[in-house]
N, C-alpha and C. Protein backbone atom coordinates (compact mmCIF):
# COMPACT_ATOMS: atom_id res chain seq x y z
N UNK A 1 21.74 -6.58 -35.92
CA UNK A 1 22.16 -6.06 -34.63
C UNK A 1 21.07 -5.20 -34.00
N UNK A 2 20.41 -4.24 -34.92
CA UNK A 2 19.59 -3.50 -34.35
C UNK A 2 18.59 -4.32 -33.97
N UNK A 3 17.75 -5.27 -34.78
CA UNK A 3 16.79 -6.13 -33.92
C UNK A 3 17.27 -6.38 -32.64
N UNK A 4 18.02 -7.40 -32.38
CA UNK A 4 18.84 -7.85 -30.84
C UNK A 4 18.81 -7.24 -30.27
N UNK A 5 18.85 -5.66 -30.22
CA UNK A 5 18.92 -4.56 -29.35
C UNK A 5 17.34 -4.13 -28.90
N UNK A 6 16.20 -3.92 -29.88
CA UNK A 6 15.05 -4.03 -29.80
C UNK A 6 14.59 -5.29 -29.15
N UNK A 7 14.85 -6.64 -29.14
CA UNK A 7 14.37 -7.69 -27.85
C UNK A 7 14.94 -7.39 -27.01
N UNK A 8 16.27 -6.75 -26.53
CA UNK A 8 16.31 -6.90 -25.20
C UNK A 8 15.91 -5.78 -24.53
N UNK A 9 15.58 -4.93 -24.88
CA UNK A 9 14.65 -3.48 -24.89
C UNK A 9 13.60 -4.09 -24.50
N UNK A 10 12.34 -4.89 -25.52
CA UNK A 10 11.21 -5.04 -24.92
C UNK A 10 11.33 -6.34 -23.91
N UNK A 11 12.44 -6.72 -23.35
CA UNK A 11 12.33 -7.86 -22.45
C UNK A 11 12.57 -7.46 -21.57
N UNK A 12 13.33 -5.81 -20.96
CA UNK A 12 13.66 -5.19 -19.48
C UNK A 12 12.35 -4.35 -19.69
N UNK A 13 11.76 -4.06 -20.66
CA UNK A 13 10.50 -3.36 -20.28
C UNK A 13 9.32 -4.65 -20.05
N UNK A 14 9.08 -5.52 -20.39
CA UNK A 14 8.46 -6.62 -19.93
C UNK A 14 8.87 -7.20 -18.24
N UNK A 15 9.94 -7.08 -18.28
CA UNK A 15 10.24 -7.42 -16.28
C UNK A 15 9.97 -6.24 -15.74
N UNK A 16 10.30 -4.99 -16.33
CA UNK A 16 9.57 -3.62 -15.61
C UNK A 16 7.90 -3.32 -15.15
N UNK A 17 7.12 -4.18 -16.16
CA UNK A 17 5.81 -3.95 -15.99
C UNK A 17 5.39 -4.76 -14.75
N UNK A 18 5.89 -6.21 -14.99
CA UNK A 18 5.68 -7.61 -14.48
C UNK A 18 5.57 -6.88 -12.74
N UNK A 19 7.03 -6.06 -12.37
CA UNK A 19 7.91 -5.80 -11.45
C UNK A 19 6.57 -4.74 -10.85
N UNK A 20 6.17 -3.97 -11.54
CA UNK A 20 4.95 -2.94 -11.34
C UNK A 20 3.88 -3.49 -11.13
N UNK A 21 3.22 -4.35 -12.17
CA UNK A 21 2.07 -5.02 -11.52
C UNK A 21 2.29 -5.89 -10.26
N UNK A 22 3.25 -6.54 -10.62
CA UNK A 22 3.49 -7.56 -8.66
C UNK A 22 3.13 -6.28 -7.61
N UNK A 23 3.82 -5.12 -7.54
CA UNK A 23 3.90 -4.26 -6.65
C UNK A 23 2.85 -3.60 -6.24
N UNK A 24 1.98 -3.60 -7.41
CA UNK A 24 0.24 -3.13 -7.31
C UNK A 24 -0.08 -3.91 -6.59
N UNK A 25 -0.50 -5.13 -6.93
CA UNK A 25 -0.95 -6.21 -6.23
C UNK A 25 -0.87 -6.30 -4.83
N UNK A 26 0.64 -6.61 -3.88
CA UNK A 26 1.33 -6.18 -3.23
C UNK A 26 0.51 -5.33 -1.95
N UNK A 27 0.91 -3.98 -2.94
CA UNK A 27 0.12 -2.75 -1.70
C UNK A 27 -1.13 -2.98 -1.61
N UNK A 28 -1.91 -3.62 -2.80
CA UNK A 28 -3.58 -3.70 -2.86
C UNK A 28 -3.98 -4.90 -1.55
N UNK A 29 -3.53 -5.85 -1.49
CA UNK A 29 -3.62 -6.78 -0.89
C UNK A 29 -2.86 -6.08 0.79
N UNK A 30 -2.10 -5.21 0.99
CA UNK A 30 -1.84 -4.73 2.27
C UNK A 30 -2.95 -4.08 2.78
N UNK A 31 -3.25 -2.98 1.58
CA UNK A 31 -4.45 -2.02 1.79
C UNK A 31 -5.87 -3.21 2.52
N UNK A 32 -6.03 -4.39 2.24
CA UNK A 32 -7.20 -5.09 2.11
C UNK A 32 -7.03 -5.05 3.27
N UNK A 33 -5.74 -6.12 3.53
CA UNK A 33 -5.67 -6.39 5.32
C UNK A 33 -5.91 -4.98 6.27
N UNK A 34 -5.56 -4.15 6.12
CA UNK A 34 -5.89 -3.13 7.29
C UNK A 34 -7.25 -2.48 7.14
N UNK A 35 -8.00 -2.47 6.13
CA UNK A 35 -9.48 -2.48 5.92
C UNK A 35 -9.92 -3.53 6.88
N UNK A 36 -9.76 -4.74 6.80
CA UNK A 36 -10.29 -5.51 7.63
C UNK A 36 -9.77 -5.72 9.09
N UNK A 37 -8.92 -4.87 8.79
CA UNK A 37 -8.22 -4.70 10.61
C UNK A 37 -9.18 -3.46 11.07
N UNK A 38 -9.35 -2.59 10.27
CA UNK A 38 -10.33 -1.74 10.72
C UNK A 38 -11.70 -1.90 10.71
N UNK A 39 -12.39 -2.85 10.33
CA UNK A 39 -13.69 -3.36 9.80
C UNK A 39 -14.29 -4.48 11.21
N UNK A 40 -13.01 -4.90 12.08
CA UNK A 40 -12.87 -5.89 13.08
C UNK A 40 -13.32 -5.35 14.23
N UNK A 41 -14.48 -5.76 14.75
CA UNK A 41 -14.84 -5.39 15.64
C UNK A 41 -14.57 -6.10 17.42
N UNK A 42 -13.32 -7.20 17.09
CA UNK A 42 -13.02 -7.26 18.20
C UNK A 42 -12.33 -6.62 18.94
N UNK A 43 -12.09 -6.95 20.29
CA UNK A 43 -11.27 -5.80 21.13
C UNK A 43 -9.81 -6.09 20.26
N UNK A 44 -9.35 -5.05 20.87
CA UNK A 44 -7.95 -4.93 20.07
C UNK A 44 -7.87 -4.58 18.33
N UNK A 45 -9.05 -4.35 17.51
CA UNK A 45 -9.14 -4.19 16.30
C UNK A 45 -9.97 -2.82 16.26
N UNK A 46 -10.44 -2.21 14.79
CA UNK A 46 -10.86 -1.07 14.45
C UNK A 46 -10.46 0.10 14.32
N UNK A 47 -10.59 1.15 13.79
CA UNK A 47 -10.04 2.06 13.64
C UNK A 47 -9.65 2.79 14.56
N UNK A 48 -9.63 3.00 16.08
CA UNK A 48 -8.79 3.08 17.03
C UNK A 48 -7.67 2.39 17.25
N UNK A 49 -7.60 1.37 16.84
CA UNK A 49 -6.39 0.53 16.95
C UNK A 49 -4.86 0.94 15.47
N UNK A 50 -5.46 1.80 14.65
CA UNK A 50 -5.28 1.60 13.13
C UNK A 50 -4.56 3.35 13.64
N UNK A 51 -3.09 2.77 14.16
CA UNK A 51 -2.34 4.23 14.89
C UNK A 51 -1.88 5.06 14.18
N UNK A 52 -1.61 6.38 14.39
CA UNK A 52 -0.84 7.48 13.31
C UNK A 52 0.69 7.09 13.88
N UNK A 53 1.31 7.28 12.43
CA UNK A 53 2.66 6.50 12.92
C UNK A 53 3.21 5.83 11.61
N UNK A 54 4.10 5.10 11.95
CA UNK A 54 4.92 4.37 10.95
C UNK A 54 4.00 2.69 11.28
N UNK A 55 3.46 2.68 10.66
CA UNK A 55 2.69 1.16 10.99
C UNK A 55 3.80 -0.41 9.89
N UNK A 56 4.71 -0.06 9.68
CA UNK A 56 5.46 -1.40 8.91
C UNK A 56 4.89 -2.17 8.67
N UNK A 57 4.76 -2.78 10.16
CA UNK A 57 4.16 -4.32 11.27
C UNK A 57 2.80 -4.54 10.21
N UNK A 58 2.14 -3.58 9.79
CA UNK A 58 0.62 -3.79 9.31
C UNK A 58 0.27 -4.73 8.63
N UNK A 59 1.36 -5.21 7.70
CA UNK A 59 1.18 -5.99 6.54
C UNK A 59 2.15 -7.18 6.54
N UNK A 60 3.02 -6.82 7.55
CA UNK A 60 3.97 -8.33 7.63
C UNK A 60 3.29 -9.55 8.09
N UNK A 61 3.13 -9.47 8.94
CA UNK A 61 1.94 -11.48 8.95
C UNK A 61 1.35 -11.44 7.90
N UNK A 62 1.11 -10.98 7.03
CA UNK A 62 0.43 -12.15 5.87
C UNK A 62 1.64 -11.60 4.83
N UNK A 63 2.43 -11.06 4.72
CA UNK A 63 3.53 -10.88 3.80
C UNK A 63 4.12 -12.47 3.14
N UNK A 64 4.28 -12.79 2.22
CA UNK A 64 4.28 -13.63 1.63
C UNK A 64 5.83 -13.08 0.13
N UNK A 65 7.04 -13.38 0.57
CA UNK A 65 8.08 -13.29 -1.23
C UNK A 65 7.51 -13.49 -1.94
N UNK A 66 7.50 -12.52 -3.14
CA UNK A 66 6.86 -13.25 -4.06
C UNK A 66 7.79 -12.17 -5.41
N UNK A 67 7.95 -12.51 -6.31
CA UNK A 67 8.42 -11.93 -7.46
C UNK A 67 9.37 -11.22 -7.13
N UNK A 68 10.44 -11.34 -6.49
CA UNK A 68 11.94 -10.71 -5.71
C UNK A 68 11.59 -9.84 -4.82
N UNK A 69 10.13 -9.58 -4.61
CA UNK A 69 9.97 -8.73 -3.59
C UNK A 69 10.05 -9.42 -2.10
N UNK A 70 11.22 -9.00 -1.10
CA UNK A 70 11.45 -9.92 -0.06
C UNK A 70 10.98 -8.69 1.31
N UNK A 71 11.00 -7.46 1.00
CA UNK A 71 10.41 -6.93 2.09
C UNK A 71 8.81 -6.32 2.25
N UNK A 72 8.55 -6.54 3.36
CA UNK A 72 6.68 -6.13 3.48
C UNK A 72 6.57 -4.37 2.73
N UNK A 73 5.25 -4.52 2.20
CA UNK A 73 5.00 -2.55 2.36
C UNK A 73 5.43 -2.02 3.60
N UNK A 74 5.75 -0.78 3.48
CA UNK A 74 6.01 0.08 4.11
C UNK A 74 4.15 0.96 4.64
N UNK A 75 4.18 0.78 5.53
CA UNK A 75 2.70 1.35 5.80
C UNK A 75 2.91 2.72 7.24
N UNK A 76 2.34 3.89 6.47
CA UNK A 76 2.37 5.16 7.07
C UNK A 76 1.24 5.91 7.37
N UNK A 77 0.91 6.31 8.42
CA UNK A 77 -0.39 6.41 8.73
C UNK A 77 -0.83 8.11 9.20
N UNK A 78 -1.52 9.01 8.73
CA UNK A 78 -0.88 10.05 9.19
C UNK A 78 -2.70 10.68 9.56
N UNK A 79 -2.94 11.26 10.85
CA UNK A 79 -3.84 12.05 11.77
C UNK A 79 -4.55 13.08 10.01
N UNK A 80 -5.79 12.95 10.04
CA UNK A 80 -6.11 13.81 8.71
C UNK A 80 -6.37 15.08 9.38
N UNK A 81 -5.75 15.77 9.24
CA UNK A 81 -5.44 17.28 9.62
C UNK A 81 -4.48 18.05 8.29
N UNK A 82 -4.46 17.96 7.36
CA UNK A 82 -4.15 19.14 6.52
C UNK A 82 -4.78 19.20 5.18
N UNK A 83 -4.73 20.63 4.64
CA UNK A 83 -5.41 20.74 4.14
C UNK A 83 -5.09 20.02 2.55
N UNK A 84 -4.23 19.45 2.77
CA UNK A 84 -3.49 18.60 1.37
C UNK A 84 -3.78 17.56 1.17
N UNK A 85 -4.63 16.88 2.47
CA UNK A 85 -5.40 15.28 2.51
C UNK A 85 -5.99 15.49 1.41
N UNK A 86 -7.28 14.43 1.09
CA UNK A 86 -8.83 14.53 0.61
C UNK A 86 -9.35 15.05 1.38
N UNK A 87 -10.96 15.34 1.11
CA UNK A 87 -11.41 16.33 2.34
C UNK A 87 -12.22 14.82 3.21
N UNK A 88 -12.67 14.79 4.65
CA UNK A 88 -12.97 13.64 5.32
C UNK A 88 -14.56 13.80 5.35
N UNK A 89 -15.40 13.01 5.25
CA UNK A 89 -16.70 12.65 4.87
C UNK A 89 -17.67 13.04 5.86
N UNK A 90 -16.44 13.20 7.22
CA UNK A 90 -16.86 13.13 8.52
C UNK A 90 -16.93 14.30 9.28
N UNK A 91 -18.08 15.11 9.76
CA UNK A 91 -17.86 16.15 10.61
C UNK A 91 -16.98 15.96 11.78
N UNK A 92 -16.77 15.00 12.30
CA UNK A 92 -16.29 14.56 13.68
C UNK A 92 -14.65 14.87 13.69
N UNK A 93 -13.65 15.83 14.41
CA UNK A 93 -12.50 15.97 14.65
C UNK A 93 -11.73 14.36 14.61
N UNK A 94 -10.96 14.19 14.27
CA UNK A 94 -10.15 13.22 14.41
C UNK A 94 -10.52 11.49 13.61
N UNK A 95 -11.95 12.07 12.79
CA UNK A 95 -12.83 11.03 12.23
C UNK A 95 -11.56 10.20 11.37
N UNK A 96 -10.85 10.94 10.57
CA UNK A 96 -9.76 10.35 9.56
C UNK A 96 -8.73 10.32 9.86
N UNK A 97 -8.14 9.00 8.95
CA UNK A 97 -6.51 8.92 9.12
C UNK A 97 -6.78 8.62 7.01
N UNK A 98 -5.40 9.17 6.55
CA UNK A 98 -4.72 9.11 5.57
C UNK A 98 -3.63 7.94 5.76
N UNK A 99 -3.85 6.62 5.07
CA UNK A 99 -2.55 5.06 4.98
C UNK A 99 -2.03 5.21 3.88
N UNK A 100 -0.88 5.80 3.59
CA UNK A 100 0.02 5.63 2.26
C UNK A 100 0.74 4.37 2.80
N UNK A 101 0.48 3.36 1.47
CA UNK A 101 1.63 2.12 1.38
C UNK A 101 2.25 1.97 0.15
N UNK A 102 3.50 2.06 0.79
CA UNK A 102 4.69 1.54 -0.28
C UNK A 102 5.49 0.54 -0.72
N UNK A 103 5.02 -0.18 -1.80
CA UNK A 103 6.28 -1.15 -2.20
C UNK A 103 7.63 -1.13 -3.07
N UNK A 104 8.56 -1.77 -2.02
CA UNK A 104 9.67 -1.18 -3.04
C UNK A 104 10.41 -2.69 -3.29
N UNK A 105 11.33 -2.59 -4.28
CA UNK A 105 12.04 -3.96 -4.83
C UNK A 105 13.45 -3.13 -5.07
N UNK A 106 14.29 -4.03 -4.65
CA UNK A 106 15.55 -3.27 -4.08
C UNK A 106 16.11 -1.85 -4.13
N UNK A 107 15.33 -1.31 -3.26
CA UNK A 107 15.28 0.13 -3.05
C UNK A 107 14.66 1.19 -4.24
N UNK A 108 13.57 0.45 -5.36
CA UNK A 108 12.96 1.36 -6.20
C UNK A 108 11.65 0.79 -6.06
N UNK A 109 11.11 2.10 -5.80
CA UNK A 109 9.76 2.30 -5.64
C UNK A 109 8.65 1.04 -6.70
N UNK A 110 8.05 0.03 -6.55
CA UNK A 110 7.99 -0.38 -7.71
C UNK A 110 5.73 0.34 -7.52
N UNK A 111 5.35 0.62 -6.71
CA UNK A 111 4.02 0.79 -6.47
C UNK A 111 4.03 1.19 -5.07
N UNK A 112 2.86 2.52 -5.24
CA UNK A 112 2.26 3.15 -3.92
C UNK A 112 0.58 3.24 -3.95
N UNK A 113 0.23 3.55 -2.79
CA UNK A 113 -1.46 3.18 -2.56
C UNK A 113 -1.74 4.22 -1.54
N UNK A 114 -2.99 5.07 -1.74
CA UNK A 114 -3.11 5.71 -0.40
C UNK A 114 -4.85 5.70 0.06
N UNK A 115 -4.98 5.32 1.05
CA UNK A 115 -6.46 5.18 1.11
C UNK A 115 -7.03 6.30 2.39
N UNK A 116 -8.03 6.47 2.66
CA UNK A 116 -8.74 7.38 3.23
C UNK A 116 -9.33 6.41 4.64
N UNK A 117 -9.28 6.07 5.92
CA UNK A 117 -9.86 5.64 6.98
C UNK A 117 -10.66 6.76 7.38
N UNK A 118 -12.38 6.29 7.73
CA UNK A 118 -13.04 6.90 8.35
C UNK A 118 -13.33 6.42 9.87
N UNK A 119 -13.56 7.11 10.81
CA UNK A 119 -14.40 6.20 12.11
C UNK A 119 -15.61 6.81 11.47
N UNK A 120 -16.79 5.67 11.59
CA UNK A 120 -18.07 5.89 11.01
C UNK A 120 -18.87 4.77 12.41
């Protein structure tokens, strides 16, 4: 009995990891796309375009289900102004934005990502 109890132990911690790495992946691959939304130098792209705000929208066109995860990251974008950011690379006022993205799988956090935008 006690074995039986030990496989199904390491088989919800085996869908727990699985569930974590998908979710890495996930935000890593959101994080990419808005790098290259900011990296885009056509009109309508770059880090002017890359708003402080609730950005959702950021990562849904290329959002793709995949491993029960059916909703996009959550992408949050916030003006680097406090002193709780990283510090910004950039003398220039308003040079940084702070992108926390979150993936969640039915309402638990399964992976978060936060990256640093410069205007350079």
């Amino acid at each position: 009995t006690s074995l039986l109890a030990l496989f199904g132990q390491v088989g919800r911690s085996i869908a727990t990891n699985q569930e974590t790495q998908t979710g890495a992946q996930l935000a890593q691959a959101c994080a990419e796309q808005i790098m290259a939304f900011r990296r885009n130098t056509a009109a309508g792209y770059g880090y002017a375009n890359v708003t402080v705000g609730n950005a959702t929208g950021a990562c849904n066109a290329g959002f793709t289900a995949v491993g029960g995860f059916t909703t996009a990251p959550v992408v949050n974008v916030a003006a680097h102004s406090s002193a709780s950011l990283p510090a910004c690379p950039s003398a220039t006022v308003g040079a940084c934005r702070q992108v926390d993205i979150q993936v969640d799988k039915g309402g638990v956090r399964a992976a978060s990502l936060s990256l640093l935008l410069v205007n350079y």
